[in-house]
Tab-separated table of C-alpha atoms in Angstrom:
chain	number	residue	atom	x	y	z
A	1	ILE	CA	50.794	-48.961	-16.968
A	2	SER	CA	50.083	-47.858	-13.633
A	3	VAL	CA	47.058	-49.616	-12.982
A	4	HIS	CA	44.499	-47.587	-11.024
A	5	TRP	CA	41.105	-49.625	-11.213
A	6	GLY	CA	40.287	-53.286	-12.508
A	7	GLY	CA	37.019	-54.675	-12.620
A	8	ILE	CA	35.672	-58.274	-11.952
A	9	CYS	CA	34.011	-59.451	-14.659
A	10	GLY	CA	31.725	-62.699	-14.433
A	11	THR	CA	34.553	-64.798	-16.782
A	12	ASP	CA	37.075	-64.206	-13.886
A	13	LEU	CA	34.292	-65.100	-11.235
A	14	SER	CA	33.990	-68.473	-13.600
A	15	GLU	CA	37.927	-68.914	-13.552
A	16	TYR	CA	37.732	-68.366	-10.262
A	17	THR	CA	35.055	-71.147	-9.146
A	18	SER	CA	35.321	-73.887	-11.786
A	19	GLY	CA	38.402	-72.970	-13.412
A	20	PRO	CA	40.982	-72.834	-15.531
A	21	ILE	CA	38.558	-72.838	-18.734
A	22	THR	CA	39.825	-70.275	-20.674
A	23	ILE	CA	43.223	-69.850	-18.488
A	24	PRO	CA	45.773	-71.612	-20.379
A	25	THR	CA	47.633	-74.809	-18.689
A	26	PRO	CA	51.111	-75.644	-19.041
A	27	SER	CA	50.533	-78.271	-20.774
A	28	LYS	CA	49.107	-76.261	-23.748
A	29	PRO	CA	50.481	-72.418	-22.628
A	30	HIS	CA	48.577	-69.629	-25.081
A	31	SER	CA	49.622	-69.351	-28.891
A	32	ILE	CA	50.754	-66.190	-28.991
A	33	THR	CA	51.731	-64.858	-25.364
A	34	GLY	CA	53.608	-68.685	-24.020
A	35	ALA	CA	51.458	-67.989	-20.952
A	36	SER	CA	50.098	-70.517	-18.560
A	37	LEU	CA	49.074	-71.062	-15.147
A	38	PRO	CA	50.137	-69.461	-12.978
A	39	ILE	CA	48.085	-66.146	-14.220
A	40	ALA	CA	46.938	-63.446	-11.856
A	41	PHE	CA	43.826	-63.069	-13.643
A	42	GLY	CA	41.791	-59.661	-15.058
A	43	HIS	CA	41.156	-58.055	-17.894
A	44	GLU	CA	39.058	-54.616	-17.141
A	45	PHE	CA	41.561	-52.127	-16.177
A	46	CYS	CA	42.512	-48.144	-16.793
A	47	GLY	CA	45.054	-46.445	-15.104
A	48	ARG	CA	48.049	-43.958	-16.237
A	49	VAL	CA	51.072	-44.297	-18.350
A	50	SER	CA	54.236	-44.816	-16.085
A	51	ALA	CA	56.783	-45.554	-18.480
A	52	LEU	CA	57.441	-44.939	-22.626
A	53	PRO	CA	60.034	-47.031	-24.691
A	54	PRO	CA	63.129	-44.893	-24.991
A	55	SER	CA	62.965	-43.622	-28.561
A	56	PHE	CA	59.416	-42.503	-28.152
A	57	PRO	CA	59.189	-38.959	-29.861
A	58	HIS	CA	58.382	-36.422	-27.028
A	59	ASN	CA	55.690	-34.669	-29.244
A	60	GLY	CA	53.437	-38.033	-29.419
A	61	VAL	CA	50.157	-38.980	-28.516
A	62	PHE	CA	51.078	-40.739	-25.223
A	63	LYS	CA	53.216	-39.085	-22.475
A	64	LEU	CA	54.138	-39.848	-18.780
A	65	ASN	CA	50.845	-40.123	-16.793
A	66	SER	CA	48.514	-40.083	-19.652
A	67	PRO	CA	45.196	-41.300	-18.563
A	68	VAL	CA	44.330	-44.383	-20.671
A	69	MET	CA	41.666	-47.274	-21.089
A	70	VAL	CA	43.546	-50.774	-21.854
A	71	ASP	CA	41.753	-52.994	-24.446
A	72	PRO	CA	43.223	-56.235	-23.048
A	73	SER	CA	43.023	-58.468	-26.741
A	74	ILE	CA	45.886	-60.537	-27.488
A	75	ILE	CA	45.359	-61.254	-31.382
A	76	CYS	CA	47.732	-62.607	-34.168
A	77	TRP	CA	46.707	-59.708	-36.712
A	78	LYS	CA	47.505	-61.887	-39.480
A	79	CYS	CA	44.710	-64.405	-39.511
A	80	ALA	CA	41.244	-63.892	-42.158
A	81	ALA	CA	39.531	-62.457	-38.856
A	82	CYS	CA	41.856	-60.142	-37.637
A	83	THR	CA	42.398	-58.814	-41.660
A	84	SER	CA	38.608	-58.699	-41.850
A	85	GLY	CA	37.373	-56.535	-38.944
A	86	LEU	CA	36.402	-59.841	-36.779
A	87	ASP	CA	39.387	-59.911	-34.596
A	88	ASN	CA	36.999	-60.361	-31.363
A	89	ILE	CA	37.119	-63.587	-33.210
A	90	CYS	CA	40.831	-64.980	-33.884
A	91	PRO	CA	41.580	-68.254	-33.054
A	92	GLN	CA	44.605	-67.613	-31.379
A	93	TRP	CA	42.195	-64.577	-29.592
A	94	GLY	CA	43.146	-63.884	-25.646
A	95	TYR	CA	42.940	-61.557	-23.394
A	96	ILE	CA	45.883	-59.724	-20.787
A	97	GLY	CA	44.842	-61.318	-17.808
A	98	LEU	CA	43.496	-64.314	-18.997
A	99	ASN	CA	46.038	-65.656	-21.344
A	100	GLY	CA	49.110	-63.261	-20.139
A	101	GLY	CA	49.703	-60.147	-17.833
A	102	ALA	CA	46.817	-59.088	-15.217
A	103	ARG	CA	45.104	-55.962	-14.640
A	104	PHE	CA	45.287	-57.007	-10.700
A	105	SER	CA	49.065	-56.138	-10.800
A	106	ASP	CA	49.964	-52.682	-9.829
A	107	LYS	CA	51.575	-52.472	-13.261
A	108	VAL	CA	51.422	-53.868	-16.024
A	109	ASN	CA	53.287	-53.820	-19.746
A	110	VAL	CA	51.196	-53.322	-22.839
A	111	GLU	CA	51.203	-52.877	-26.781
A	112	MET	CA	50.803	-48.917	-27.255
A	113	ARG	CA	47.748	-50.171	-29.595
A	114	MET	CA	45.956	-51.440	-26.572
A	115	CYS	CA	45.980	-48.142	-25.180
A	116	HIS	CA	42.805	-45.307	-26.031
A	117	LEU	CA	44.108	-42.057	-24.721
A	118	LEU	CA	41.256	-40.492	-22.165
A	119	PRO	CA	40.890	-36.506	-21.612
A	120	ASP	CA	42.594	-35.374	-18.638
A	121	ASP	CA	40.697	-32.074	-18.017
A	122	GLY	CA	38.448	-33.226	-15.279
A	123	SER	CA	35.589	-33.665	-18.046
A	124	VAL	CA	35.614	-37.611	-17.723
A	125	ASP	CA	35.310	-39.658	-14.707
A	126	LEU	CA	38.410	-41.716	-14.483
A	127	ASN	CA	37.469	-43.379	-11.651
A	128	SER	CA	34.657	-45.125	-13.707
A	129	VAL	CA	35.819	-44.954	-16.881
A	130	VAL	CA	37.040	-48.890	-16.288
A	131	LEU	CA	33.198	-49.699	-16.878
A	132	CYS	CA	34.330	-49.253	-20.946
A	133	GLN	CA	35.403	-52.406	-20.917
A	134	PRO	CA	32.175	-53.959	-20.278
A	135	LEU	CA	30.052	-51.514	-21.877
A	136	THR	CA	32.049	-52.870	-25.708
A	137	VAL	CA	30.353	-55.840	-24.876
A	138	GLY	CA	27.460	-54.084	-25.178
A	139	ARG	CA	28.180	-52.108	-28.286
A	140	HIS	CA	29.293	-55.584	-29.805
A	141	ALA	CA	25.818	-57.159	-29.521
A	142	LEU	CA	24.437	-54.368	-31.387
A	143	ALA	CA	26.559	-54.565	-34.255
A	144	ALA	CA	26.399	-58.336	-34.242
A	145	SER	CA	22.359	-57.669	-34.869
A	146	GLY	CA	23.302	-56.096	-38.395
A	147	ILE	CA	20.760	-53.537	-37.311
A	148	THR	CA	21.774	-50.032	-37.629
A	149	GLY	CA	21.509	-47.473	-34.700
A	150	SER	CA	19.257	-45.406	-36.992
A	151	GLU	CA	17.398	-48.481	-37.781
A	152	LEU	CA	16.844	-49.543	-34.366
A	153	ARG	CA	15.402	-46.255	-33.293
A	154	GLY	CA	11.872	-47.359	-34.471
A	155	MET	CA	12.161	-50.855	-33.655
A	156	ASN	CA	10.628	-52.397	-30.659
A	157	VAL	CA	13.528	-53.924	-28.434
A	158	LEU	CA	13.712	-56.922	-25.615
A	159	VAL	CA	16.488	-57.298	-23.399
A	160	ILE	CA	16.426	-60.741	-21.876
A	161	GLY	CA	18.268	-60.540	-18.154
A	162	GLY	CA	19.397	-57.552	-16.157
A	163	GLY	CA	22.863	-58.725	-14.839
A	164	PRO	CA	26.050	-56.815	-15.986
A	165	VAL	CA	25.839	-57.459	-19.698
A	166	GLY	CA	21.909	-56.988	-20.051
A	167	LEU	CA	22.614	-53.526	-18.449
A	168	THR	CA	25.765	-52.397	-20.954
A	169	VAL	CA	23.185	-53.282	-23.937
A	170	LEU	CA	20.481	-50.974	-22.300
A	171	LEU	CA	23.294	-48.224	-21.826
A	172	ASN	CA	24.479	-48.770	-25.113
A	173	LEU	CA	20.881	-48.503	-26.729
A	174	ARG	CA	20.179	-45.119	-24.706
A	175	ALA	CA	24.054	-43.844	-26.270
A	176	LYS	CA	22.565	-44.577	-29.533
A	177	GLY	CA	19.338	-42.636	-28.982
A	178	VAL	CA	17.169	-45.692	-28.815
A	179	GLY	CA	14.092	-45.654	-26.907
A	180	VAL	CA	15.118	-48.870	-25.272
A	181	GLY	CA	11.457	-50.776	-24.229
A	182	LEU	CA	11.314	-53.667	-22.790
A	183	MET	CA	13.384	-55.900	-20.162
A	184	SER	CA	12.735	-59.185	-18.834
A	185	GLU	CA	14.550	-59.585	-15.196
A	186	PRO	CA	12.754	-61.415	-12.107
A	187	THR	CA	14.957	-59.891	-9.359
A	188	ALA	CA	13.644	-56.734	-7.831
A	189	LYS	CA	17.521	-55.735	-7.065
A	190	ARG	CA	18.426	-55.904	-10.452
A	191	SER	CA	14.863	-54.076	-11.421
A	192	GLU	CA	16.329	-51.169	-8.565
A	193	MET	CA	19.567	-51.258	-10.582
A	194	ILE	CA	17.678	-49.865	-14.218
A	195	ARG	CA	16.081	-46.949	-11.614
A	196	GLN	CA	19.615	-46.092	-10.545
A	197	LEU	CA	20.476	-45.843	-13.822
A	198	GLY	CA	18.358	-43.730	-15.357
A	199	LEU	CA	16.423	-46.158	-17.512
A	200	SER	CA	13.512	-46.638	-16.288
A	201	HIS	CA	11.812	-43.805	-17.686
A	202	ASP	CA	12.287	-45.949	-21.205
A	203	THR	CA	12.331	-49.215	-20.098
A	204	ASP	CA	9.424	-51.212	-19.212
A	205	ILE	CA	10.573	-54.219	-16.323
A	206	LEU	CA	8.591	-57.295	-17.128
A	207	ASN	CA	9.302	-60.181	-14.417
A	208	PRO	CA	9.401	-63.448	-15.754
A	209	MET	CA	8.237	-64.879	-12.544
A	210	MET	CA	4.894	-63.064	-12.784
A	211	MET	CA	3.828	-62.558	-16.377
A	212	ASN	CA	4.209	-64.178	-19.547
A	213	VAL	CA	6.528	-62.414	-21.454
A	214	ALA	CA	5.999	-63.502	-24.597
A	215	GLY	CA	2.223	-62.294	-24.165
A	216	GLU	CA	2.904	-58.672	-22.563
A	217	CYS	CA	5.105	-58.067	-26.069
A	218	ARG	CA	2.563	-59.284	-28.382
A	219	ALA	CA	0.329	-57.211	-26.201
A	220	ARG	CA	2.392	-53.877	-26.704
A	221	THR	CA	2.922	-54.115	-30.201
A	222	GLY	CA	-0.498	-54.905	-31.343
A	223	GLY	CA	-0.232	-58.668	-31.417
A	224	GLU	CA	3.039	-58.585	-33.671
A	225	GLY	CA	5.752	-59.594	-31.544
A	226	VAL	CA	9.133	-57.218	-30.714
A	227	ASP	CA	11.647	-56.918	-33.867
A	228	VAL	CA	15.090	-57.710	-31.810
A	229	VAL	CA	15.762	-59.483	-28.567
A	230	PHE	CA	19.086	-59.359	-27.170
A	231	ASP	CA	19.626	-62.373	-24.704
A	232	SER	CA	22.281	-62.282	-21.983
A	233	ALA	CA	20.794	-64.428	-19.696
A	234	GLY	CA	22.191	-67.772	-21.268
A	235	VAL	CA	19.337	-70.343	-19.354
A	236	GLU	CA	16.927	-71.736	-21.908
A	237	ALA	CA	13.542	-70.403	-20.090
A	238	GLY	CA	14.657	-67.388	-21.359
A	239	MET	CA	15.853	-68.146	-24.760
A	240	LEU	CA	12.257	-69.673	-25.644
A	241	ALA	CA	10.639	-66.421	-24.073
A	242	GLY	CA	12.715	-64.062	-26.200
A	243	MET	CA	12.083	-65.861	-29.744
A	244	GLU	CA	8.155	-66.403	-28.624
A	245	SER	CA	8.113	-62.571	-28.603
A	246	LEU	CA	9.626	-61.981	-31.629
A	247	LYS	CA	7.776	-61.012	-34.794
A	248	LEU	CA	7.878	-62.741	-38.204
A	249	ARG	CA	11.765	-62.526	-39.097
A	250	GLY	CA	12.626	-60.868	-35.836
A	251	THR	CA	16.366	-60.900	-34.710
A	252	TYR	CA	17.239	-62.742	-31.611
A	253	VAL	CA	20.567	-62.101	-30.706
A	254	ASP	CA	22.667	-64.200	-28.159
A	255	ILE	CA	25.265	-62.699	-26.016
A	256	ALA	CA	25.590	-65.266	-22.985
A	257	GLY	CA	27.752	-68.098	-22.736
A	258	TRP	CA	25.960	-71.069	-22.316
A	259	LYS	CA	26.665	-74.016	-19.391
A	260	LYS	CA	24.283	-76.264	-21.278
A	261	PRO	CA	24.136	-76.975	-25.406
A	262	PHE	CA	22.046	-74.379	-26.946
A	263	THR	CA	19.007	-76.117	-28.308
A	264	ILE	CA	17.006	-74.216	-31.559
A	265	PRO	CA	13.140	-74.308	-30.895
A	266	MET	CA	12.283	-75.201	-34.241
A	267	HIS	CA	8.423	-74.242	-33.567
A	268	PHE	CA	9.567	-70.654	-33.354
A	269	ALA	CA	12.808	-70.726	-35.316
A	270	MET	CA	11.695	-72.270	-38.457
A	271	PHE	CA	8.066	-71.530	-38.610
A	272	ARG	CA	8.412	-67.536	-38.035
A	273	GLU	CA	11.899	-67.626	-39.863
A	274	ILE	CA	13.731	-65.765	-37.328
A	275	ASN	CA	17.233	-64.707	-37.342
A	276	ILE	CA	19.865	-65.970	-34.958
A	277	LYS	CA	22.475	-64.235	-34.432
A	278	PHE	CA	25.781	-64.601	-31.862
A	279	SER	CA	28.009	-61.740	-30.349
A	280	LEU	CA	31.236	-62.629	-28.928
A	281	GLY	CA	33.056	-60.169	-26.653
A	282	ASN	CA	34.330	-57.112	-28.134
A	283	ASN	CA	36.607	-55.924	-30.923
A	284	ASP	CA	39.257	-52.968	-32.027
A	285	VAL	CA	36.278	-50.888	-33.353
A	286	ASP	CA	34.126	-51.136	-30.581
A	287	TYR	CA	36.689	-49.892	-28.075
A	288	LYS	CA	37.240	-46.838	-30.291
A	289	GLU	CA	33.870	-46.130	-30.053
A	290	VAL	CA	32.675	-46.837	-26.571
A	291	VAL	CA	35.881	-44.791	-25.611
A	292	GLU	CA	34.887	-41.788	-27.743
A	293	ASP	CA	31.238	-42.298	-26.389
A	294	PHE	CA	32.370	-42.360	-22.477
A	295	ALA	CA	34.286	-39.246	-22.673
A	296	ALA	CA	31.453	-37.587	-24.939
A	297	GLY	CA	29.476	-37.971	-21.976
A	298	LYS	CA	26.549	-40.477	-24.187
A	299	PHE	CA	27.232	-43.174	-20.847
A	300	ALA	CA	26.390	-40.547	-18.116
A	301	GLY	CA	24.975	-42.457	-14.614
A	302	ALA	CA	26.670	-45.648	-16.053
A	303	GLU	CA	29.271	-45.420	-12.849
A	304	ALA	CA	25.899	-46.581	-10.796
A	305	LEU	CA	27.072	-50.026	-12.180
A	306	ILE	CA	29.830	-50.355	-9.602
A	307	THR	CA	28.067	-51.447	-6.509
A	308	ARG	CA	31.570	-52.120	-4.375
A	309	ARG	CA	35.164	-50.517	-4.888
A	310	LEU	CA	37.884	-52.068	-2.904
A	311	PRO	CA	41.191	-52.198	-2.282
A	312	VAL	CA	42.717	-55.200	-3.931
A	313	GLU	CA	44.454	-56.981	-0.689
A	314	ASP	CA	40.576	-57.543	-0.122
A	315	LEU	CA	39.954	-58.511	-3.540
A	316	VAL	CA	39.253	-62.246	-2.905
A	317	GLU	CA	36.864	-62.448	0.522
A	318	LYS	CA	35.160	-59.181	-0.301
A	319	GLY	CA	34.994	-59.431	-4.287
A	320	LEU	CA	35.128	-62.506	-5.676
A	321	GLU	CA	33.522	-64.738	-2.853
A	322	GLU	CA	30.900	-61.829	-2.308
A	323	LEU	CA	30.105	-62.461	-5.792
A	324	ALA	CA	29.962	-66.334	-5.614
A	325	ARG	CA	27.452	-65.941	-2.495
A	326	ASN	CA	25.601	-62.632	-3.282
A	327	LYS	CA	25.658	-62.670	-7.394
A	328	ASP	CA	22.228	-60.522	-7.384
A	329	THR	CA	23.152	-58.111	-5.252
A	330	HIS	CA	26.059	-56.435	-7.074
A	331	VAL	CA	26.898	-55.256	-10.798
A	332	LYS	CA	30.808	-54.922	-11.230
A	333	ILE	CA	33.020	-54.575	-8.250
A	334	VAL	CA	36.371	-52.974	-8.339
A	335	ALA	CA	39.371	-52.563	-6.904
A	336	THR	CA	42.398	-50.714	-6.675
A	337	TRP	CA	46.057	-50.614	-5.027
A	338	ARG	CA	45.321	-46.968	-4.462
A	339	LYS	CA	44.078	-45.599	-0.943
A	340	ASP	CA	43.859	-42.467	-2.387
A	341	LEU	CA	41.872	-43.549	-5.418
A	342	LEU	CA	39.129	-45.446	-2.897
A	343	LYS	CA	38.788	-41.914	-0.838
A	344	GLU	CA	38.472	-39.992	-4.047
A	345	ALA	CA	36.000	-42.011	-5.764
A	346	GLN	CA	33.388	-41.850	-2.422
A	347	ARG	CA	33.213	-38.282	-2.955
A	348	PRO	CA	30.602	-36.300	-5.084
A	349	ARG	CA	32.249	-35.306	-8.444
A	350	ALA	CA	31.954	-31.993	-8.068
A	351	ALA	CA	34.171	-31.836	-5.233
A	352	LEU	CA	37.081	-33.462	-6.756
């Protein structure tokens, strides 16, 4: 694949500032790829097919220059998780860009099954389709809740945290036709992003620094509390507010990776019989669904998540270092080797 755009994920930033965490070390290489440090990291990428196997049929699905979104998952396909649709929790799980390969390379070899074909007729913004990868994380959280899209449409929903993951949950709820409801977010810049995404008309933003989020949720639900909480913040104060906001036997879904131990507050969890669930990454089904929905226009406006575009040579100082210094200023920073794509992405889509 000739890589056109790659996005910086929170995992990339953690590896840069505090790693190696997930990236394998020489003393313990990845069990499938055999890769270890040094690895040019990164796992959110899209591009075009630049080479095919010599034996590939001429009438095959993929052709030279076909645009694709790549699922970077490295899995064994043999274990109980992989054979039961839970490939995101394969014990040997890995990602291109963490455990082998790299999307900030200009070209990368991938298995054909990783590629999701995109329309090449101008109907899809190929300069923003790289967002499909983070959007799959939000899609998986909806599936992990155990509540179907039709059931969610009649429920009160609270999302904790307006960072990249929380915003992808909102966008997936909208794509599923769910009137989103409430988001707890303290920063004005994140709140403005919600408005830029066109979500403010059906999402009320609650500032936890200025109000009691749980009290506000109960006040808006006749004293009962919300049906579902999606927590993307990964901090105790947010988790406590989320569980206190739930109704009896409500559902709490954690999407965040916690830096401290996750301690269950029994005075909420047991005495309300709260269903506590966890959502890790994404699986093969999430990718298929999100790419199809992106192509169908169900994520219209999602390009506002991209707050900066860079040439790859500026990736460290204006990408990783910028996020380390000003994390709340950005949602998604993307980079490319192609100067023509940088210029193209800056033009209005109607002019393309």
